[in-house]
mmCIF file of C-alpha atoms in Angstrom:
data_model
loop_
_atom_site.group_PDB
_atom_site.id
_atom_site.type_symbol
_atom_site.label_atom_id
_atom_site.label_comp_id
_atom_site.label_asym_id
_atom_site.label_seq_id
_atom_site.Cartn_x
_atom_site.Cartn_y
_atom_site.Cartn_z
ATOM 1 C CA MET A 1 121.419 -23.605 102.787
ATOM 2 C CA VAL A 2 124.624 -21.883 103.830
ATOM 3 C CA VAL A 3 124.800 -18.759 105.980
ATOM 4 C CA PRO A 4 127.379 -16.331 104.486
ATOM 5 C CA ALA A 5 130.329 -15.832 106.824
ATOM 6 C CA GLU A 6 129.704 -12.084 106.921
ATOM 7 C CA LEU A 7 126.246 -12.655 108.413
ATOM 8 C CA VAL A 8 126.620 -13.535 112.059
ATOM 9 C CA LEU A 9 123.731 -15.305 113.791
ATOM 10 C CA ALA A 10 123.897 -13.379 117.019
ATOM 11 C CA ARG A 11 120.835 -14.292 119.001
ATOM 12 C CA VAL A 12 117.161 -15.069 118.912
ATOM 13 C CA THR A 13 115.475 -11.917 120.185
ATOM 14 C CA ASN A 14 114.565 -12.121 123.862
ATOM 15 C CA PRO A 15 110.900 -13.192 124.143
ATOM 16 C CA SER A 16 110.396 -10.505 126.766
ATOM 17 C CA GLY A 17 111.610 -7.796 124.391
ATOM 18 C CA SER A 18 109.679 -5.804 121.836
ATOM 19 C CA LEU A 19 110.391 -8.420 119.171
ATOM 20 C CA GLY A 20 109.350 -11.572 120.953
ATOM 21 C CA MET A 21 109.515 -15.033 119.436
ATOM 22 C CA SER A 22 105.726 -15.029 119.288
ATOM 23 C CA ALA A 23 106.113 -12.699 116.325
ATOM 24 C CA GLY A 24 108.477 -15.100 114.635
ATOM 25 C CA LEU A 25 111.251 -12.510 114.409
ATOM 26 C CA VAL A 26 114.850 -13.650 114.387
ATOM 27 C CA GLU A 27 117.846 -11.362 114.471
ATOM 28 C CA VAL A 28 120.946 -11.604 112.319
ATOM 29 C CA ARG A 29 123.934 -9.368 113.005
ATOM 30 C CA ALA A 30 125.976 -8.094 110.075
ATOM 31 C CA THR A 31 129.646 -7.394 110.617
ATOM 32 C CA CYS A 32 132.692 -6.615 108.522
ATOM 33 C CA GLN A 33 134.674 -9.177 110.521
ATOM 34 C CA VAL A 34 134.102 -12.756 109.383
ATOM 35 C CA ARG A 35 133.173 -15.002 112.294
ATOM 36 C CA SER A 36 132.062 -18.591 112.165
ATOM 37 C CA ASN A 37 131.772 -21.670 114.332
ATOM 38 C CA ASN A 38 131.733 -24.756 112.179
ATOM 39 C CA ASN A 39 131.478 -27.063 115.173
ATOM 40 C CA ALA A 40 128.250 -25.596 116.523
ATOM 41 C CA PRO A 41 125.197 -25.645 114.235
ATOM 42 C CA PRO A 42 122.791 -22.696 114.391
ATOM 43 C CA SER A 43 119.799 -22.912 116.669
ATOM 44 C CA ARG A 44 116.905 -24.856 115.172
ATOM 45 C CA HIS A 45 114.859 -21.671 115.616
ATOM 46 C CA LEU A 46 117.317 -19.806 113.427
ATOM 47 C CA VAL A 47 117.263 -22.519 110.791
ATOM 48 C CA HIS A 48 113.475 -22.575 110.837
ATOM 49 C CA GLN A 49 112.824 -18.846 110.889
ATOM 50 C CA LEU A 50 115.535 -17.312 108.719
ATOM 51 C CA SER A 51 114.444 -16.525 105.197
ATOM 52 C CA ASP A 52 115.744 -17.306 101.746
ATOM 53 C CA ILE A 53 117.205 -13.801 101.447
ATOM 54 C CA ALA A 54 118.978 -13.875 104.806
ATOM 55 C CA MET A 55 120.282 -17.374 104.076
ATOM 56 C CA GLN A 56 121.521 -16.731 100.524
ATOM 57 C CA THR A 57 122.806 -13.174 100.668
ATOM 58 C CA PRO A 58 124.851 -12.207 97.568
ATOM 59 C CA ALA A 59 128.386 -10.934 97.951
ATOM 60 C CA ALA A 60 127.381 -7.403 96.911
ATOM 61 C CA LEU A 61 124.816 -7.207 99.714
ATOM 62 C CA ASN A 62 127.298 -8.589 102.228
ATOM 63 C CA ALA A 63 129.714 -5.849 101.138
ATOM 64 C CA ALA A 64 126.986 -3.232 101.611
ATOM 65 C CA PHE A 65 126.350 -4.451 105.162
ATOM 66 C CA ALA A 66 130.062 -4.339 105.902
ATOM 67 C CA SER A 67 130.262 -0.754 104.595
ATOM 68 C CA GLY A 68 127.502 0.362 106.966
ATOM 69 C CA ASN A 69 125.973 2.466 104.175
ATOM 70 C CA ALA A 70 122.179 2.237 104.464
ATOM 71 C CA HIS A 71 121.656 3.537 100.925
ATOM 72 C CA ALA A 72 123.895 0.785 99.558
ATOM 73 C CA VAL A 73 122.147 -1.849 101.679
ATOM 74 C CA LEU A 74 118.750 -0.788 100.354
ATOM 75 C CA ALA A 75 119.910 -0.595 96.745
ATOM 76 C CA GLU A 76 121.382 -4.097 96.888
ATOM 77 C CA SER A 77 118.326 -5.437 98.732
ATOM 78 C CA LEU A 78 116.050 -4.031 96.032
ATOM 79 C CA SER A 79 118.247 -5.586 93.364
ATOM 80 C CA VAL A 80 118.003 -8.966 95.098
ATOM 81 C CA ALA A 81 114.218 -8.527 95.188
ATOM 82 C CA GLY A 82 114.115 -7.724 91.464
ATOM 83 C CA ALA A 83 112.331 -4.412 92.125
ATOM 84 C CA LYS A 84 112.216 -1.636 89.554
ATOM 85 C CA ARG A 85 109.497 0.802 90.645
ATOM 86 C CA VAL A 86 110.088 1.879 94.257
ATOM 87 C CA LEU A 87 108.158 4.058 96.716
ATOM 88 C CA ASP A 88 110.332 5.929 99.234
ATOM 89 C CA ILE A 89 108.103 6.517 102.274
ATOM 90 C CA GLY A 90 109.399 9.398 104.378
ATOM 91 C CA CYS A 91 111.745 10.592 101.651
ATOM 92 C CA GLY A 92 112.761 13.870 103.296
ATOM 93 C CA ALA A 93 114.766 16.012 100.875
ATOM 94 C CA GLY A 94 115.326 13.060 98.549
ATOM 95 C CA ALA A 95 118.764 11.748 99.487
ATOM 96 C CA LEU A 96 117.778 8.062 99.280
ATOM 97 C CA ALA A 97 115.554 8.630 96.231
ATOM 98 C CA GLY A 98 118.478 10.214 94.402
ATOM 99 C CA ALA A 99 120.829 7.390 95.375
ATOM 100 C CA LEU A 100 118.354 4.751 94.174
ATOM 101 C CA ALA A 101 117.620 6.622 90.940
ATOM 102 C CA ALA A 102 121.355 6.724 90.226
ATOM 103 C CA LYS A 103 121.296 2.910 90.465
ATOM 104 C CA GLY A 104 118.565 2.698 87.835
ATOM 105 C CA PHE A 105 115.445 2.405 89.989
ATOM 106 C CA SER A 106 112.284 4.348 89.165
ATOM 107 C CA VAL A 107 111.584 6.164 92.442
ATOM 108 C CA THR A 108 108.589 8.058 93.808
ATOM 109 C CA GLY A 109 108.915 9.763 97.185
ATOM 110 C CA ILE A 110 106.391 10.896 99.785
ATOM 111 C CA ASP A 111 106.845 12.940 102.944
ATOM 112 C CA PRO A 112 104.430 14.922 105.142
ATOM 113 C CA ASN A 113 106.888 17.839 105.333
ATOM 114 C CA GLU A 114 106.073 20.306 102.557
ATOM 115 C CA THR A 115 109.455 22.030 102.800
ATOM 116 C CA ALA A 116 111.322 18.739 102.489
ATOM 117 C CA VAL A 117 109.269 17.745 99.452
ATOM 118 C CA ALA A 118 109.884 21.151 97.835
ATOM 119 C CA ASN A 119 113.625 20.668 98.374
ATOM 120 C CA ALA A 120 113.451 17.153 96.909
ATOM 121 C CA ARG A 121 111.606 18.407 93.813
ATOM 122 C CA LYS A 122 114.175 21.150 93.342
ATOM 123 C CA ALA A 123 117.146 18.804 93.731
ATOM 124 C CA LEU A 124 115.660 15.955 91.667
ATOM 125 C CA PRO A 125 113.177 17.409 89.147
ATOM 126 C CA GLU A 126 113.214 14.199 87.121
ATOM 127 C CA LEU A 127 111.649 12.248 90.007
ATOM 128 C CA SER A 128 108.133 12.392 91.449
ATOM 129 C CA PHE A 129 107.547 13.588 95.022
ATOM 130 C CA GLU A 130 104.239 14.010 96.852
ATOM 131 C CA VAL A 131 103.259 15.573 100.179
ATOM 132 C CA SER A 132 101.583 12.786 102.131
ATOM 133 C CA GLY A 133 101.602 10.960 105.419
ATOM 134 C CA ALA A 134 102.560 7.281 105.386
ATOM 135 C CA GLU A 135 99.190 6.268 106.845
ATOM 136 C CA SER A 136 97.221 7.482 103.789
ATOM 137 C CA LEU A 137 99.154 7.008 100.556
ATOM 138 C CA PRO A 138 97.800 8.740 97.419
ATOM 139 C CA PHE A 139 98.446 5.773 95.118
ATOM 140 C CA GLU A 140 96.476 2.927 93.590
ATOM 141 C CA ASP A 141 96.748 -0.657 94.794
ATOM 142 C CA ASP A 142 99.670 -2.791 93.593
ATOM 143 C CA GLY A 143 101.427 0.081 91.820
ATOM 144 C CA PHE A 144 104.978 -0.504 93.088
ATOM 145 C CA ASP A 145 107.435 -3.382 93.108
ATOM 146 C CA ALA A 146 108.727 -2.293 96.509
ATOM 147 C CA ALA A 147 108.326 0.279 99.256
ATOM 148 C CA VAL A 148 111.081 1.517 101.544
ATOM 149 C CA PHE A 149 111.015 3.139 104.979
ATOM 150 C CA LEU A 150 114.485 4.500 105.842
ATOM 151 C CA ASN A 151 114.587 5.745 109.446
ATOM 152 C CA SER A 152 111.021 6.939 108.960
ATOM 153 C CA LEU A 153 108.543 4.488 110.499
ATOM 154 C CA HIS A 154 109.336 5.686 114.032
ATOM 155 C CA HIS A 155 108.463 9.240 112.932
ATOM 156 C CA VAL A 156 104.910 8.150 112.078
ATOM 157 C CA PRO A 157 102.518 8.827 115.004
ATOM 158 C CA MET A 158 102.441 5.671 117.112
ATOM 159 C CA ASP A 159 98.706 5.172 116.704
ATOM 160 C CA ALA A 160 99.132 5.351 112.905
ATOM 161 C CA MET A 161 102.096 2.986 112.470
ATOM 162 C CA ALA A 162 99.913 -0.061 111.815
ATOM 163 C CA ARG A 163 97.944 1.859 109.182
ATOM 164 C CA ALA A 164 101.177 2.993 107.547
ATOM 165 C CA LEU A 165 102.330 -0.610 107.239
ATOM 166 C CA ARG A 166 98.976 -1.698 105.815
ATOM 167 C CA GLU A 167 99.155 1.141 103.299
ATOM 168 C CA ALA A 168 102.625 0.030 102.215
ATOM 169 C CA ARG A 169 101.285 -3.488 101.746
ATOM 170 C CA ARG A 170 98.364 -2.136 99.702
ATOM 171 C CA VAL A 171 100.398 -0.129 97.199
ATOM 172 C CA VAL A 172 103.032 -2.838 96.657
ATOM 173 C CA LYS A 173 102.333 -5.760 94.333
ATOM 174 C CA PRO A 174 101.424 -9.031 96.086
ATOM 175 C CA GLU A 175 104.782 -10.536 95.121
ATOM 176 C CA GLY A 176 106.618 -7.319 96.001
ATOM 177 C CA THR A 177 108.829 -6.338 98.914
ATOM 178 C CA VAL A 178 108.635 -3.810 101.750
ATOM 179 C CA LEU A 179 111.995 -2.887 103.273
ATOM 180 C CA ILE A 180 112.142 -1.108 106.621
ATOM 181 C CA VAL A 181 115.332 0.280 108.149
ATOM 182 C CA GLU A 182 114.965 1.395 111.750
ATOM 183 C CA PRO A 183 117.581 2.678 114.221
ATOM 184 C CA LEU A 184 117.921 0.759 117.476
ATOM 185 C CA ALA A 185 117.852 2.560 120.822
ATOM 186 C CA GLU A 186 121.561 1.958 121.359
ATOM 187 C CA GLY A 187 124.953 3.056 120.046
ATOM 188 C CA SER A 188 127.032 6.189 120.471
ATOM 189 C CA GLN A 189 124.916 8.221 118.014
ATOM 190 C CA PHE A 190 121.831 7.448 120.078
ATOM 191 C CA GLU A 191 123.552 8.378 123.339
ATOM 192 C CA VAL A 192 124.739 11.734 122.003
ATOM 193 C CA MET A 193 121.323 12.717 120.604
ATOM 194 C CA ARG A 194 119.416 11.498 123.673
ATOM 195 C CA PRO A 195 119.438 14.836 125.586
ATOM 196 C CA VAL A 196 117.772 16.489 122.575
ATOM 197 C CA GLU A 197 115.283 13.730 121.880
ATOM 198 C CA ASP A 198 115.139 10.331 123.530
ATOM 199 C CA GLU A 199 113.543 8.133 120.865
ATOM 200 C CA THR A 200 113.536 4.935 122.920
ATOM 201 C CA GLU A 201 109.749 4.765 123.093
ATOM 202 C CA VAL A 202 108.997 5.520 119.438
ATOM 203 C CA ARG A 203 111.725 3.202 118.160
ATOM 204 C CA GLU A 204 110.347 0.368 120.274
ATOM 205 C CA ALA A 205 106.824 1.212 119.093
ATOM 206 C CA ALA A 206 107.954 0.888 115.477
ATOM 207 C CA ALA A 207 109.470 -2.520 116.234
ATOM 208 C CA ARG A 208 106.233 -3.640 117.893
ATOM 209 C CA ALA A 209 104.197 -2.420 114.911
ATOM 210 C CA ILE A 210 106.321 -4.515 112.569
ATOM 211 C CA ALA A 211 106.073 -7.541 114.856
ATOM 212 C CA ASP A 212 102.293 -7.130 115.034
ATOM 213 C CA ALA A 213 102.027 -6.829 111.240
ATOM 214 C CA VAL A 214 103.898 -10.128 110.861
ATOM 215 C CA ARG A 215 101.867 -11.793 113.600
ATOM 216 C CA GLU A 216 98.640 -10.649 111.941
ATOM 217 C CA GLU A 217 99.945 -11.895 108.573
ATOM 218 C CA THR A 218 99.840 -8.503 106.896
ATOM 219 C CA PHE A 219 103.374 -9.460 105.895
ATOM 220 C CA ARG A 220 105.584 -12.496 105.774
ATOM 221 C CA LEU A 221 108.949 -11.873 107.421
ATOM 222 C CA ARG A 222 111.670 -12.918 104.997
ATOM 223 C CA GLY A 223 114.553 -11.897 107.254
ATOM 224 C CA ASN A 224 116.084 -9.125 109.311
ATOM 225 C CA VAL A 225 119.664 -8.003 109.795
ATOM 226 C CA VAL A 226 121.305 -5.555 112.185
ATOM 227 C CA PHE A 227 124.246 -3.610 110.815
ATOM 228 C CA GLU A 228 126.230 -0.621 112.039
ATOM 229 C CA GLU A 229 126.237 2.755 110.341
ATOM 230 C CA LYS A 230 129.240 4.979 111.027
ATOM 231 C CA ARG A 231 128.419 8.688 110.957
ATOM 232 C CA GLU A 232 131.226 11.234 110.801
ATOM 233 C CA TYR A 233 131.045 14.708 112.282
ATOM 234 C CA PRO A 234 133.724 17.409 112.490
ATOM 235 C CA SER A 235 132.347 18.642 115.825
ATOM 236 C CA ALA A 236 129.551 18.396 118.350
ATOM 237 C CA ARG A 237 128.037 21.477 116.736
ATOM 238 C CA SER A 238 127.607 19.544 113.500
ATOM 239 C CA VAL A 239 125.663 16.866 115.413
ATOM 240 C CA ILE A 240 123.293 19.525 116.748
ATOM 241 C CA ASP A 241 122.866 21.015 113.272
ATOM 242 C CA HIS A 242 122.086 17.560 111.876
ATOM 243 C CA LEU A 243 119.464 16.859 114.546
ATOM 244 C CA ILE A 244 117.754 20.169 113.806
ATOM 245 C CA ALA A 245 117.878 19.580 110.041
ATOM 246 C CA VAL A 246 116.141 16.211 110.472
ATOM 247 C CA ASP A 247 113.412 17.772 112.628
ATOM 248 C CA PRO A 248 113.313 21.581 113.012
ATOM 249 C CA ARG A 249 111.005 21.163 116.017
ATOM 250 C CA ARG A 250 114.097 20.104 117.959
ATOM 251 C CA SER A 251 115.746 23.493 117.501
ATOM 252 C CA GLU A 252 114.951 25.119 120.843
ATOM 253 C CA LYS A 253 115.815 22.078 122.944
ATOM 254 C CA ALA A 254 118.925 21.308 120.893
ATOM 255 C CA GLU A 255 120.319 24.758 121.598
ATOM 256 C CA ARG A 256 119.374 24.517 125.262
ATOM 257 C CA MET A 257 121.102 21.123 125.604
ATOM 258 C CA ALA A 258 124.125 21.999 123.472
ATOM 259 C CA GLU A 259 126.575 21.809 126.386
ATOM 260 C CA GLU A 260 125.395 18.302 127.324
ATOM 261 C CA VAL A 261 125.578 17.169 123.698
ATOM 262 C CA GLU A 262 129.152 18.457 123.549
ATOM 263 C CA ARG A 263 130.032 16.541 126.726
ATOM 264 C CA LEU A 264 128.571 13.296 125.411
ATOM 265 C CA PHE A 265 130.178 13.802 122.013
ATOM 266 C CA ALA A 266 133.598 14.145 123.664
ATOM 267 C CA LEU A 267 132.873 10.988 125.689
ATOM 268 C CA HIS A 268 131.512 8.724 122.937
ATOM 269 C CA ALA A 269 132.854 9.875 119.564
ATOM 270 C CA GLU A 270 135.823 8.002 118.132
ATOM 271 C CA THR A 271 138.571 9.929 116.382
ATOM 272 C CA HIS A 272 138.683 9.137 112.674
ATOM 273 C CA GLY A 273 141.279 11.160 110.827
ATOM 274 C CA GLU A 274 140.269 14.794 111.031
ATOM 275 C CA THR A 275 136.708 13.981 112.054
ATOM 276 C CA ARG A 276 134.941 12.159 114.873
ATOM 277 C CA ARG A 277 132.777 9.101 114.342
ATOM 278 C CA LEU A 278 129.544 7.959 115.997
ATOM 279 C CA THR A 279 127.949 4.542 115.539
ATOM 280 C CA GLN A 280 124.247 3.838 115.021
ATOM 281 C CA PRO A 281 123.047 0.211 114.822
ATOM 282 C CA LEU A 282 120.272 -0.164 112.244
ATOM 283 C CA ARG A 283 117.935 -3.064 111.640
ATOM 284 C CA ILE A 284 116.630 -3.818 108.152
ATOM 285 C CA TYR A 285 113.514 -5.958 107.787
ATOM 286 C CA TRP A 286 112.585 -7.756 104.563
ATOM 287 C CA LEU A 287 108.813 -8.095 104.436
ATOM 288 C CA GLY A 288 106.874 -9.780 101.655
#
């Protein structure tokens, strides 16, 4: 098996971290710069633990990783998995559902936020959206080829994350795939949003929940890749507006911390044409 040059084997996750080797989780870093070392073979742990998907990634998926577009990464991952009917867990206003539908997938979305679901139904009347929490899905067993969590597992209450993962396993066919994309507690995007909401704890809790689900054999880990998403903003104000749009409960604190957000934005954001760019590392897990 050959590791594509665009997939860089960066490190085996520190056993003392939230994704210890006891869970059997191995990290792969995706980059748009090709790096290789033909004289040094990968660690035997990497060879043993990395999955068929991570080891035989098609060119289209490599290109999606290089682009940093999470929607493209998920669409290509679902294509690799041969999925057709997909459940979008934590769909929000339907941005991912719409992107996947445009690629030919049959998509159903769920979200606990009634307003978000109403907006999704209005924007995408041809798709099905339900108001539901991830920990209690209103669907029969084995009804989907795949389920997707995009930046949503860490928004599930920490004591319900394990149930949410079990529910995803229940509604997906035994041979199906569950894809989880989670932001890491690092990167310039994370640093700028931190005064409004420091998600270090919940992001680490989501990683532990996934590790526990693999350890308990709810899932088989087929691979995981870290890639960087570049987010462009015209101003610090647009960052604040985005944070509030994602979670209106942040509104009061976001306005109170606006000056600090502006300071951090000026410090961390890279100039990109007429806009400024922040970077958010994301990890995608393939679970089967």
